[in-house]
Coordinates of C-alpha atoms in Angstrom, one line a residue:
Chain A
X1 CA 40.8 -27.3 -6.1
X2 CA 39.6 -29.9 -4.1
X3 CA 38.8 -33.0 -7.0
X4 CA 43.5 -32.5 -8.2
X5 CA 43.1 -33.1 -4.0
X6 CA 42.5 -36.9 -4.6
X7 CA 44.8 -39.4 -3.8
X8 CA 48.0 -39.2 -6.7
X9 CA 47.7 -42.8 -7.1
X10 CA 44.0 -43.3 -8.3
X11 CA 44.9 -39.9 -9.8
X12 CA 47.1 -41.0 -12.1
X13 CA 44.6 -43.9 -13.3
X14 CA 42.3 -41.2 -13.7
X15 CA 44.2 -39.8 -16.5
X16 CA 42.7 -42.0 -19.1
X17 CA 39.3 -42.0 -16.9
X18 CA 36.4 -42.4 -19.3
X19 CA 35.1 -39.2 -20.6
X20 CA 32.1 -39.2 -18.2
X21 CA 34.8 -39.0 -15.9
X22 CA 36.5 -35.9 -16.8
X23 CA 33.0 -34.3 -18.1
X24 CA 31.2 -34.8 -14.5
X25 CA 34.6 -33.5 -12.5
X26 CA 35.2 -31.3 -15.0
X27 CA 31.8 -29.4 -14.2
X28 CA 32.5 -30.2 -10.5
X29 CA 35.6 -28.7 -10.7
X30 CA 33.1 -25.4 -12.2
X31 CA 31.0 -24.9 -9.8
X32 CA 34.0 -24.5 -7.2
X33 CA 36.0 -22.1 -9.2
X34 CA 33.0 -20.1 -9.6
X35 CA 31.9 -21.1 -6.0
X36 CA 35.8 -19.5 -4.5
X37 CA 35.2 -16.4 -7.1
X38 CA 32.1 -16.3 -4.7
X39 CA 33.2 -16.6 -1.6
X40 CA 36.5 -15.5 -2.3
X41 CA 35.1 -11.6 -3.6
X42 CA 33.8 -11.1 -0.6
X43 CA 36.8 -12.2 1.5
X44 CA 38.6 -10.2 -0.9
X45 CA 36.7 -7.5 -1.1
X46 CA 36.6 -7.3 3.7
X47 CA 39.4 -6.9 3.9
X48 CA 40.2 -4.5 0.5
X49 CA 40.9 -0.5 1.0
X50 CA 39.8 1.0 -2.1
X51 CA 39.2 -1.6 -4.5
X52 CA 37.5 -0.1 -8.4
X53 CA 37.6 -2.0 -11.6
X54 CA 40.9 -3.7 -10.3
X55 CA 41.8 -7.0 -10.8
X56 CA 42.6 -7.1 -6.6
X57 CA 41.9 -4.4 -4.1
X58 CA 44.1 -1.9 -3.5
X59 CA 45.8 -2.5 0.1
X60 CA 44.9 -4.9 2.9
X61 CA 43.0 -3.3 5.9
X62 CA 41.8 -4.9 9.4
X63 CA 39.9 -2.3 9.9
X64 CA 36.4 -3.5 8.3
X65 CA 36.1 -5.6 11.1
X66 CA 36.1 -3.2 14.0
X67 CA 34.3 -0.9 12.4
X68 CA 31.1 -3.4 11.2
X69 CA 31.3 -5.0 15.0
X70 CA 31.8 -1.6 15.8
X71 CA 28.8 0.7 14.3
X72 CA 25.8 -2.9 13.5
X73 CA 26.7 -4.0 17.3
X74 CA 27.6 -6.9 16.5
X75 CA 27.9 -8.0 20.5
X76 CA 24.6 -7.7 20.9
X77 CA 23.5 -9.1 17.8
X78 CA 25.7 -12.5 17.8
X79 CA 24.6 -12.6 22.2
X80 CA 20.9 -12.9 20.8
X81 CA 21.6 -15.3 18.0
X82 CA 23.7 -17.5 20.3
X83 CA 20.0 -17.1 23.3
X84 CA 17.7 -17.5 20.4
X85 CA 19.1 -20.7 19.1
X86 CA 19.9 -22.4 22.3
X87 CA 16.7 -21.7 23.5
X88 CA 15.0 -23.0 20.5
X89 CA 17.3 -26.4 20.4
X90 CA 16.6 -26.9 24.1
X91 CA 12.1 -26.7 24.1
X92 CA 12.2 -28.1 20.1
X93 CA 15.0 -31.6 22.2
X94 CA 11.9 -31.3 25.0
X95 CA 8.9 -31.3 22.9
X96 CA 10.0 -33.4 19.8
X97 CA 12.3 -36.5 21.7
X98 CA 8.7 -37.8 24.6
X99 CA 7.0 -37.7 20.9
X100 CA 8.8 -39.1 18.8
X101 CA 9.3 -42.3 20.7
X102 CA 5.5 -42.4 20.5
X103 CA 5.6 -42.1 16.8
X104 CA 8.2 -44.9 16.6
X105 CA 6.8 -47.2 19.3
X106 CA 2.9 -46.7 19.7
X107 CA 0.2 -47.6 16.6
X108 CA -2.9 -45.3 17.7
X109 CA -5.8 -44.4 16.3
X110 CA -4.7 -41.0 13.9
X111 CA -1.4 -41.4 14.6
X112 CA -1.0 -40.9 10.5
X113 CA -3.2 -37.6 10.9
X114 CA -0.6 -36.9 13.5
X115 CA 2.6 -37.4 11.6
X116 CA 0.8 -35.0 9.4
X117 CA 1.1 -32.2 11.3
X118 CA 4.6 -32.3 12.0
X119 CA 5.1 -33.7 8.4
X120 CA 3.6 -29.5 7.2
X121 CA 5.6 -27.2 8.6
X122 CA 8.7 -28.6 7.1
X123 CA 7.1 -29.1 3.9
X124 CA 5.0 -25.3 3.7
X125 CA 6.9 -22.0 2.4
X126 CA 7.7 -20.2 6.1
X127 CA 6.8 -16.8 4.4
X128 CA 2.8 -19.4 4.3
X129 CA 2.4 -19.9 7.6
X130 CA 5.5 -17.2 8.8
X131 CA 2.6 -13.8 7.5
X132 CA -0.5 -15.5 9.8
X133 CA 2.0 -17.3 12.9
X134 CA 3.2 -13.1 12.9
X135 CA 0.2 -11.5 13.1
X136 CA -1.2 -13.8 15.5
X137 CA 1.9 -13.8 17.6
X138 CA 1.6 -9.6 17.7
X139 CA -1.7 -9.8 19.0
X140 CA -0.6 -11.5 21.7
X141 CA 2.3 -9.3 22.2
X142 CA 4.1 -11.7 21.8
X143 CA 6.3 -10.7 18.7
X144 CA 9.2 -7.4 18.9
X145 CA 10.3 -9.3 20.8
X146 CA 13.2 -13.1 22.0
X147 CA 9.7 -14.8 22.7
X148 CA 8.1 -13.8 19.6
X149 CA 11.2 -14.9 18.1
X150 CA 11.8 -18.4 19.6
X151 CA 8.4 -19.4 19.6
X152 CA 8.4 -18.4 14.9
X153 CA 11.7 -20.4 14.6
X154 CA 10.0 -23.4 17.4
X155 CA 6.9 -24.0 14.4
X156 CA 9.8 -25.8 12.0
X157 CA 12.9 -27.0 14.2
X158 CA 9.9 -28.6 17.3
X159 CA 8.7 -31.1 13.9
X160 CA 12.0 -31.6 12.6
X161 CA 13.4 -33.3 15.5
X162 CA 10.2 -35.1 15.2
X163 CA 10.9 -36.2 11.9
X164 CA 15.1 -36.8 12.6
X165 CA 14.5 -39.1 15.8
X166 CA 11.3 -40.9 15.4
X167 CA 13.8 -43.2 12.4
X168 CA 16.6 -43.0 15.2
X169 CA 14.1 -45.2 18.3
X170 CA 12.5 -47.4 15.6
X171 CA 15.8 -48.9 15.7
X172 CA 16.5 -49.4 18.5
X173 CA 15.6 -53.0 19.5
X174 CA 12.8 -52.9 21.5
X175 CA 13.2 -55.5 23.8
X176 CA 16.4 -53.5 25.9
X177 CA 13.2 -51.6 27.4
X178 CA 11.3 -55.0 27.8
X179 CA 14.4 -56.2 30.2
X180 CA 14.4 -53.2 32.0
X181 CA 10.6 -53.3 32.8
X182 CA 11.4 -56.8 33.4
X183 CA 14.5 -56.5 35.9
X184 CA 12.6 -53.8 37.7
X185 CA 13.2 -50.6 36.6
X186 CA 10.3 -47.5 36.7
X187 CA 9.1 -45.8 33.9
X188 CA 11.2 -43.4 34.7
X189 CA 14.6 -44.8 35.7
X190 CA 13.6 -47.0 32.2
X191 CA 14.0 -43.2 30.0
X192 CA 17.0 -41.5 32.1
X193 CA 18.6 -44.7 32.9
X194 CA 18.4 -46.5 29.4
X195 CA 17.1 -44.9 26.8
X196 CA 18.6 -42.2 27.5
X197 CA 22.6 -42.9 27.1
X198 CA 21.2 -44.8 24.5
X199 CA 19.5 -41.5 22.9
X200 CA 22.3 -38.7 23.1
X201 CA 23.5 -39.2 19.4
X202 CA 21.0 -38.9 18.0
X203 CA 19.7 -35.8 19.9
X204 CA 23.4 -34.5 19.1
X205 CA 23.1 -35.2 15.6
X206 CA 19.0 -34.0 15.4
X207 CA 20.4 -30.7 17.9
X208 CA 23.1 -29.6 16.1
X209 CA 21.0 -30.2 12.6
X210 CA 18.7 -27.5 14.5
X211 CA 21.1 -25.6 15.8
X212 CA 23.0 -24.3 12.0
X213 CA 18.5 -24.1 10.9
X214 CA 18.1 -21.8 13.5
X215 CA 21.4 -19.9 13.0
X216 CA 20.4 -19.9 9.0
X217 CA 16.7 -19.2 8.9
X218 CA 15.6 -15.8 7.7
X219 CA 12.2 -15.4 6.9
X220 CA 10.3 -16.5 10.8
X221 CA 13.0 -14.4 12.3
X222 CA 12.8 -11.3 10.0
X223 CA 8.9 -11.6 10.6
X224 CA 9.4 -11.7 13.9
X225 CA 12.6 -9.3 15.3
X226 CA 12.0 -6.3 16.9
X227 CA 14.9 -4.0 16.7
X228 CA 17.2 -5.7 19.4
X229 CA 15.5 -9.1 18.8
X230 CA 17.3 -9.4 15.9
X231 CA 19.5 -12.6 14.7
X232 CA 22.8 -12.3 12.6
X233 CA 20.5 -13.2 9.2
X234 CA 18.6 -10.2 9.8
X235 CA 20.3 -8.0 10.2
X236 CA 23.1 -8.6 7.6
X237 CA 19.8 -8.6 5.8
X238 CA 19.4 -5.6 6.6
X239 CA 22.5 -3.9 6.4
X240 CA 22.3 -4.6 3.1
X241 CA 19.5 -3.4 2.0
X242 CA 20.2 -0.4 3.5
X243 CA 23.6 -1.0 1.4
X244 CA 25.0 3.5 0.6
X245 CA 24.5 4.1 4.3
X246 CA 26.9 2.2 5.4
X247 CA 30.3 0.8 3.2
X248 CA 30.1 -1.6 0.7
X249 CA 33.7 -3.4 2.8
X250 CA 32.5 -3.5 6.2
X251 CA 28.5 -5.0 4.9
X252 CA 31.3 -8.0 3.5
X253 CA 33.5 -8.7 6.7
X254 CA 29.8 -8.9 8.5
X255 CA 29.6 -10.9 5.5
X256 CA 32.3 -13.2 6.4
X257 CA 32.0 -13.4 10.1
X258 CA 28.4 -15.2 9.6
X259 CA 29.5 -17.9 7.6
X260 CA 32.9 -18.8 9.9
X261 CA 30.5 -18.8 11.8
X262 CA 28.4 -21.7 10.3
X263 CA 30.8 -23.3 9.6
X264 CA 32.3 -24.1 12.2
X265 CA 28.3 -25.5 13.3
X266 CA 28.3 -27.0 10.5
X267 CA 32.3 -28.6 10.5
X268 CA 31.5 -29.9 13.6
X269 CA 27.8 -31.3 12.8
X270 CA 29.1 -32.6 9.9
X271 CA 31.3 -35.0 12.7
X272 CA 28.5 -35.6 14.6
X273 CA 26.1 -36.3 11.8
X274 CA 26.5 -39.6 9.2
X275 CA 24.4 -39.2 5.6
X276 CA 23.3 -42.6 6.3
X277 CA 21.0 -40.7 8.9
X278 CA 19.6 -38.1 6.3
X279 CA 18.5 -41.6 4.4
X280 CA 17.1 -42.9 7.2
X281 CA 15.6 -39.1 7.9
X282 CA 13.9 -38.2 4.9
X283 CA 12.8 -41.3 3.8
X284 CA 9.8 -40.9 6.8
X285 CA 9.1 -37.5 5.4
X286 CA 6.8 -38.2 2.2
X287 CA 4.4 -40.9 4.4
Chain N
X1 CA 5.4 -37.7 36.2
X2 CA 2.2 -38.9 36.1
X3 CA 4.0 -41.5 34.0
X4 CA 5.3 -43.0 37.4
X5 CA 1.2 -43.5 38.4
X6 CA 0.7 -46.7 35.7
X7 CA 2.9 -49.3 38.2
X8 CA 0.9 -47.5 41.4
X9 CA -2.8 -48.4 39.2
X10 CA -5.4 -50.5 41.6
X11 CA -5.5 -53.6 39.4
X12 CA -8.4 -54.2 37.6
X13 CA -10.4 -55.2 40.1
X14 CA -11.5 -52.6 41.8
X15 CA -14.3 -50.6 41.3
X16 CA -13.7 -49.1 38.3
X17 CA -14.4 -50.5 34.7
X18 CA -11.5 -52.5 33.7
X19 CA -12.5 -52.7 30.3
X20 CA -12.6 -49.6 28.8
X21 CA -9.2 -48.9 29.5
X22 CA -8.0 -52.5 28.6
X23 CA -10.2 -52.2 24.8
X24 CA -8.2 -48.7 24.5
X25 CA -4.9 -49.9 25.8
X26 CA -5.5 -53.1 23.4
X27 CA -5.4 -50.1 20.4
X28 CA -2.5 -48.5 22.2
X29 CA -4.2 -45.7 23.5
X30 CA -2.4 -45.6 27.1
X31 CA -1.0 -43.4 29.2
X32 CA 2.3 -43.4 27.1
X33 CA 0.1 -41.6 24.7
X34 CA 1.0 -38.5 27.8
X35 CA 4.2 -37.7 26.2
X36 CA 2.6 -37.2 22.5
X37 CA 0.1 -34.3 24.1
X38 CA 3.5 -30.7 24.2
X39 CA 3.8 -31.9 20.5
X40 CA 0.3 -32.2 19.6
X41 CA -0.5 -28.8 21.6
X42 CA 2.8 -27.2 20.6
X43 CA 1.5 -27.7 16.8
X44 CA -2.0 -26.6 16.9
X45 CA -0.9 -23.3 18.8
X46 CA 1.8 -22.6 17.2
X47 CA 1.0 -23.7 13.2
X48 CA -2.6 -25.0 12.7
X49 CA -4.3 -22.0 15.5
X50 CA -2.3 -19.2 12.5
X51 CA -2.3 -20.8 9.7
X52 CA -5.9 -21.1 10.9
X53 CA -6.5 -17.1 11.7
X54 CA -4.5 -16.6 8.1
X55 CA -7.6 -19.5 6.3
X56 CA -9.9 -17.0 7.9
X57 CA -8.4 -13.4 7.5
X58 CA -7.4 -14.3 3.7
X59 CA -11.9 -14.8 3.4
X60 CA -12.8 -11.5 5.0
X61 CA -11.3 -8.6 3.2
X62 CA -12.1 -5.1 4.8
X63 CA -14.3 -4.9 2.3
X64 CA -16.1 -6.3 -0.7
X65 CA -17.4 -10.2 -0.6
X66 CA -15.2 -13.2 1.3
X67 CA -13.5 -13.7 -2.1
X68 CA -12.2 -9.9 -2.4
X69 CA -9.5 -10.8 -1.6
X70 CA -8.2 -14.1 -3.9
X71 CA -10.2 -11.4 -6.5
X72 CA -8.2 -8.8 -6.1
X73 CA -4.7 -11.0 -6.9
X74 CA -6.3 -14.1 -9.4
X75 CA -7.4 -10.6 -11.6
X76 CA -4.0 -7.6 -10.9
X77 CA -1.2 -9.2 -13.8
X78 CA 0.9 -8.2 -11.7
X79 CA -0.1 -10.1 -8.6
X80 CA -1.1 -13.3 -10.2
X81 CA 2.4 -13.7 -12.8
X82 CA 4.3 -14.0 -9.5
X83 CA 2.6 -17.7 -9.3
X84 CA 4.7 -18.1 -12.7
X85 CA 7.7 -16.7 -11.5
X86 CA 8.3 -18.5 -8.3
X87 CA 6.9 -21.6 -10.9
X88 CA 10.0 -20.8 -13.2
X89 CA 12.6 -19.6 -10.5
X90 CA 11.8 -23.5 -8.7
X91 CA 11.0 -25.3 -11.2
X92 CA 14.6 -25.3 -13.2
X93 CA 16.2 -24.5 -10.1
X94 CA 14.7 -27.7 -8.4
X95 CA 15.0 -29.5 -10.9
X96 CA 18.3 -28.6 -12.2
X97 CA 19.9 -29.2 -8.0
X98 CA 19.0 -32.4 -9.1
X99 CA 19.6 -33.6 -12.2
X100 CA 23.4 -32.4 -11.7
X101 CA 24.0 -34.3 -7.9
X102 CA 22.9 -37.8 -10.1
X103 CA 26.4 -38.1 -12.2
X104 CA 28.6 -36.5 -9.6
X105 CA 27.1 -38.4 -6.4
X106 CA 27.7 -42.2 -8.9
X107 CA 30.9 -40.8 -9.4
X108 CA 32.1 -40.2 -5.3
X109 CA 30.3 -43.8 -4.4
X110 CA 33.7 -45.0 -4.5
X111 CA 36.7 -45.2 -2.5
X112 CA 39.2 -42.5 -3.0
X113 CA 41.4 -40.9 -0.9
X114 CA 40.2 -36.9 -0.5
X115 CA 35.9 -37.9 -0.3
X116 CA 35.6 -36.3 2.6
X117 CA 37.3 -33.5 2.2
X118 CA 35.5 -33.3 -1.2
X119 CA 32.5 -33.6 0.7
X120 CA 32.7 -31.1 3.8
X121 CA 33.7 -28.5 -0.2
X122 CA 30.8 -29.3 -2.0
X123 CA 28.4 -29.5 1.1
X124 CA 29.7 -26.1 2.1
X125 CA 27.2 -23.7 0.2
X126 CA 24.8 -24.3 3.0
X127 CA 26.9 -22.7 5.5
X128 CA 26.8 -19.2 3.3
X129 CA 23.1 -18.4 3.5
X130 CA 21.4 -16.7 1.4
X131 CA 23.1 -12.7 2.4
X132 CA 26.5 -14.3 1.3
X133 CA 26.2 -15.8 -1.4
X134 CA 24.4 -13.0 -2.7
X135 CA 26.4 -10.4 -1.8
X136 CA 29.4 -12.9 -3.2
X137 CA 27.3 -12.8 -6.4
X138 CA 26.7 -9.1 -6.5
X139 CA 31.1 -9.1 -6.3
X140 CA 31.3 -12.1 -8.4
X141 CA 29.5 -11.2 -11.4
X142 CA 28.4 -7.5 -10.9
X143 CA 30.0 -5.3 -14.6
X144 CA 33.9 -5.5 -12.9
X145 CA 33.9 -8.3 -10.6
X146 CA 35.7 -11.3 -11.7
X147 CA 33.7 -13.2 -13.1
X148 CA 33.1 -10.3 -16.3
X149 CA 36.8 -9.3 -15.6
X150 CA 37.9 -12.8 -17.1
X151 CA 34.6 -13.1 -19.5
X152 CA 35.5 -10.1 -21.2
X153 CA 40.1 -10.2 -21.1
X154 CA 39.6 -14.8 -23.0
X155 CA 37.4 -12.9 -25.4
X156 CA 34.3 -14.6 -24.7
X157 CA 32.4 -11.1 -25.5
X158 CA 32.8 -8.0 -26.0
X159 CA 31.0 -6.2 -23.4
X160 CA 30.3 -7.2 -19.1
X161 CA 27.1 -10.5 -19.1
X162 CA 24.7 -9.0 -17.8
X163 CA 24.2 -11.2 -14.6
X164 CA 23.2 -10.2 -11.8
X165 CA 19.4 -8.3 -10.1
X166 CA 17.9 -9.9 -12.7
X167 CA 16.6 -14.1 -13.0
X168 CA 19.8 -15.0 -13.1
X169 CA 21.4 -14.2 -10.0
X170 CA 18.5 -15.0 -8.7
X171 CA 18.9 -18.8 -10.1
X172 CA 22.7 -18.6 -9.9
X173 CA 21.4 -17.6 -6.2
X174 CA 19.2 -20.9 -5.9
X175 CA 21.6 -23.0 -7.4
X176 CA 25.1 -22.4 -5.1
X177 CA 22.6 -22.8 -1.9
X178 CA 20.0 -25.7 -3.0
X179 CA 22.9 -28.0 -4.8
X180 CA 24.3 -29.4 -1.8
X181 CA 21.3 -30.6 0.3
X182 CA 20.7 -31.8 -2.6
X183 CA 24.0 -34.1 -3.5
X184 CA 23.5 -34.7 0.2
X185 CA 19.9 -36.4 -0.4
X186 CA 21.4 -38.0 -3.3
X187 CA 24.9 -38.9 -2.0
X188 CA 23.2 -41.3 1.3
X189 CA 20.3 -42.7 -1.5
X190 CA 22.8 -43.8 -3.6
X191 CA 25.0 -45.1 -1.2
X192 CA 22.2 -47.2 0.2
X193 CA 21.9 -49.0 -3.0
X194 CA 24.3 -52.5 -3.0
X195 CA 26.6 -51.7 -5.5
X196 CA 26.1 -55.7 -5.8
X197 CA 23.3 -55.7 -7.7
X198 CA 25.3 -53.1 -10.6
X199 CA 28.2 -55.8 -10.3
X200 CA 25.9 -58.6 -11.0
X201 CA 24.2 -56.9 -14.0
X202 CA 27.9 -56.7 -15.2
X203 CA 29.0 -60.1 -15.0
X204 CA 25.3 -60.4 -17.4
X205 CA 27.4 -58.4 -19.2
X206 CA 25.5 -55.0 -19.1
X207 CA 27.2 -51.5 -20.7
X208 CA 27.0 -48.8 -18.3
X209 CA 24.0 -48.4 -20.0
X210 CA 21.6 -50.1 -19.5
X211 CA 23.4 -51.0 -16.3
X212 CA 22.2 -47.3 -15.1
X213 CA 18.2 -46.6 -17.0
X214 CA 17.6 -50.6 -15.3
X215 CA 19.2 -51.4 -11.9
X216 CA 19.8 -48.1 -10.6
X217 CA 17.4 -45.6 -11.4
X218 CA 14.5 -47.9 -10.3
X219 CA 16.0 -48.0 -7.3
X220 CA 16.6 -44.3 -7.6
X221 CA 13.9 -43.0 -8.6
X222 CA 11.7 -42.5 -4.9
X223 CA 15.0 -41.4 -3.5
X224 CA 15.0 -39.0 -6.5
X225 CA 11.3 -38.3 -5.5
X226 CA 12.6 -37.7 -2.4
X227 CA 15.1 -34.9 -2.8
X228 CA 13.1 -32.7 -5.8
X229 CA 10.4 -32.6 -3.3
X230 CA 13.1 -30.7 -0.9
X231 CA 14.6 -29.2 -3.4
X232 CA 12.0 -27.8 -4.2
X233 CA 10.3 -26.6 -1.0
X234 CA 13.4 -25.0 -0.7
X235 CA 13.7 -22.9 -3.7
X236 CA 9.6 -22.2 -4.2
X237 CA 10.1 -20.5 -0.9
X238 CA 12.8 -17.8 -2.7
X239 CA 12.6 -14.5 -0.5
X240 CA 15.9 -12.3 0.2
X241 CA 17.7 -13.2 -3.1
X242 CA 15.1 -12.5 -4.8
X243 CA 15.7 -9.2 -3.6
X244 CA 19.2 -9.3 -2.7
X245 CA 20.3 -10.4 -6.5
X246 CA 17.0 -10.4 -8.4
X247 CA 14.6 -7.5 -9.9
X248 CA 12.4 -7.8 -7.4
X249 CA 9.9 -5.0 -9.0
X250 CA 9.8 -6.9 -12.7
X251 CA 11.5 -10.6 -13.3
X252 CA 12.6 -12.0 -9.9
X253 CA 8.6 -10.7 -8.3
X254 CA 8.5 -13.7 -5.9
X255 CA 4.4 -15.6 -4.1
X256 CA 7.8 -14.5 -0.9
X257 CA 7.7 -11.2 -2.1
X258 CA 4.2 -10.4 -3.0
X259 CA 2.7 -11.7 -0.3
X260 CA 5.3 -9.1 2.4
X261 CA 4.7 -6.3 0.5
X262 CA 0.9 -7.2 0.5
X263 CA 1.5 -7.0 4.5
X264 CA 4.4 -5.0 5.5
X265 CA 4.6 -2.1 3.0
X266 CA 0.3 -2.0 1.8
X267 CA -0.9 -3.1 5.9
X268 CA -3.8 -5.3 3.9
X269 CA -3.1 -8.5 5.7
X270 CA -6.3 -10.1 3.8
X271 CA -4.5 -10.0 0.9
X272 CA -1.3 -11.4 2.7
X273 CA -2.6 -13.6 4.1
X274 CA -4.7 -15.1 1.1
X275 CA -0.8 -15.2 -1.0
X276 CA 0.4 -16.7 1.7
X277 CA -2.5 -19.9 1.0
X278 CA -2.2 -19.2 -3.0
X279 CA 1.7 -20.0 -2.6
X280 CA 0.7 -22.9 -0.1
X281 CA -1.8 -24.2 -2.5
X282 CA 0.3 -23.6 -5.6
X283 CA 3.8 -25.4 -4.0
X284 CA 1.4 -29.0 -2.1
X285 CA -0.2 -28.8 -5.9
X286 CA 3.0 -29.9 -7.3
X287 CA 5.0 -32.1 -4.0
X288 CA 1.4 -33.8 -4.8
X289 CA 1.7 -34.5 -7.8
X290 CA 6.2 -35.5 -7.8
X291 CA 4.9 -37.9 -5.0
X292 CA 1.3 -39.5 -6.4
X293 CA 4.4 -40.7 -9.6
X294 CA 6.3 -41.4 -6.9
X295 CA 4.1 -43.6 -5.7
X296 CA 3.4 -45.9 -8.7
X297 CA 7.3 -46.9 -8.0
X298 CA 9.0 -49.7 -6.4
X299 CA 9.5 -49.1 -3.2
X300 CA 11.5 -51.7 -1.2
X301 CA 14.4 -52.6 0.0
X302 CA 17.8 -51.2 -1.6
X303 CA 19.8 -54.1 -0.1
X304 CA 22.2 -51.7 1.4
X305 CA 24.3 -50.3 4.3
X306 CA 21.6 -48.1 4.7

């Protein structure tokens, strides 16, 4: 597939390439063909009418999308998903960025401990802390509605912002801040007018990664959501595990809607996030 | 904010003891640290407290001594085997994702047209999410799916191969969702290695095997370890796909599922917390082993553009 989309000029040279190249690209092609099969079968099924044992369905229709939209109340679900993810992004940036500024610029007693505390929620499997967290949230009446979903999703998001932003702030030259202070800027002016604009690309990258993670986060939302606070993934899971009640194709249609949402987010994300930043983030992780 | 107070502060000649705040500031403790307070409070309230609550709950079962929940878990093979089931899925999947990424990323280091497109195509599975992957695997690999049609049509097998609702369904799902992450990380680690190092080795007469073994691999190894850890964390918490494409009553009854069932089907929160704690402990153990091994490797600059 896409492998052959490489430059024709280069591809001509590759034909006499080493056997190892052939092997690697062969494996990639095999992976991609199967991946296309996995995605394609859902896509075809979501547009198909009756499909039993043949290569393609008997006919094509768009009506499954309409019925999925109505049956699952997708408007509400998408609206909830949007609200939850935007709230999570906003709050985690507001909490995370100041903290990462301190971690990037200061050395203080107990810094390692604080860093470790921020690292743990990312390293732990969501179910491990999700079950006690859901219990605690239910105890205080937060779970079962949107506030609980937002709070639970913040647990991995805030540390994620911190771990992404700390290396980003570290690479900003501290003498810029010193210069601003010397020219008479107060702390507030320094943050808003000097540091703020410099941080925008990093914040944008972190925010988009958090957005993608939150839209895709299944476990924590699943454990804390009530009937009217489900996000798209969770309601998709319920639709699928209750299969038999609903037509297979409308579940497929819903899955396609979910994936297209994520795809748009990811393409936007890849415009702002480059692999160098990914390494910077990960290099921080194991300390 | 309270930070602006810093400027209007009375001079150290004031009546209060100037020594303490000064000495603290020397060690890095001043008002800037207040910026850290919301995040620390947040982690304490929403992570440390619930975690401690769960830990305490796991030692406070409805009946029996403090260790009764753990005893229940470790005395029942149906329960404790979930540890091996989870490791049996997560370790091979993480290993495969990392090891398969290395040659692909290695071939993709150079510049060629369509590289960006290929990267996007390889990364797309991130967007699929576990549920669409599950649905797709059921459609594609199922007995009447395209894959089995092709296999039977080509004469590779007489009857459709059983690939879903068992171990392999979950394994494929882990590979599809986990590979893009591993690949992106490995690619960025590899592009962080200075290519001139390898060229220098080539001028000295090293063939590609030696170059890979003596130059690239040692520089890449720490990145491999980190990527493996992250890939393992991702695969270890497998839950939805174990239910949807696996056999949740038998060979793919993973730890997360056992914990979930204890909490929301048996309403035994103590047992559920105990299983969750075991899950966290097993995972941290694996990560600790990898990180200890990693700490013995070279950990300096790789000389790249990163």
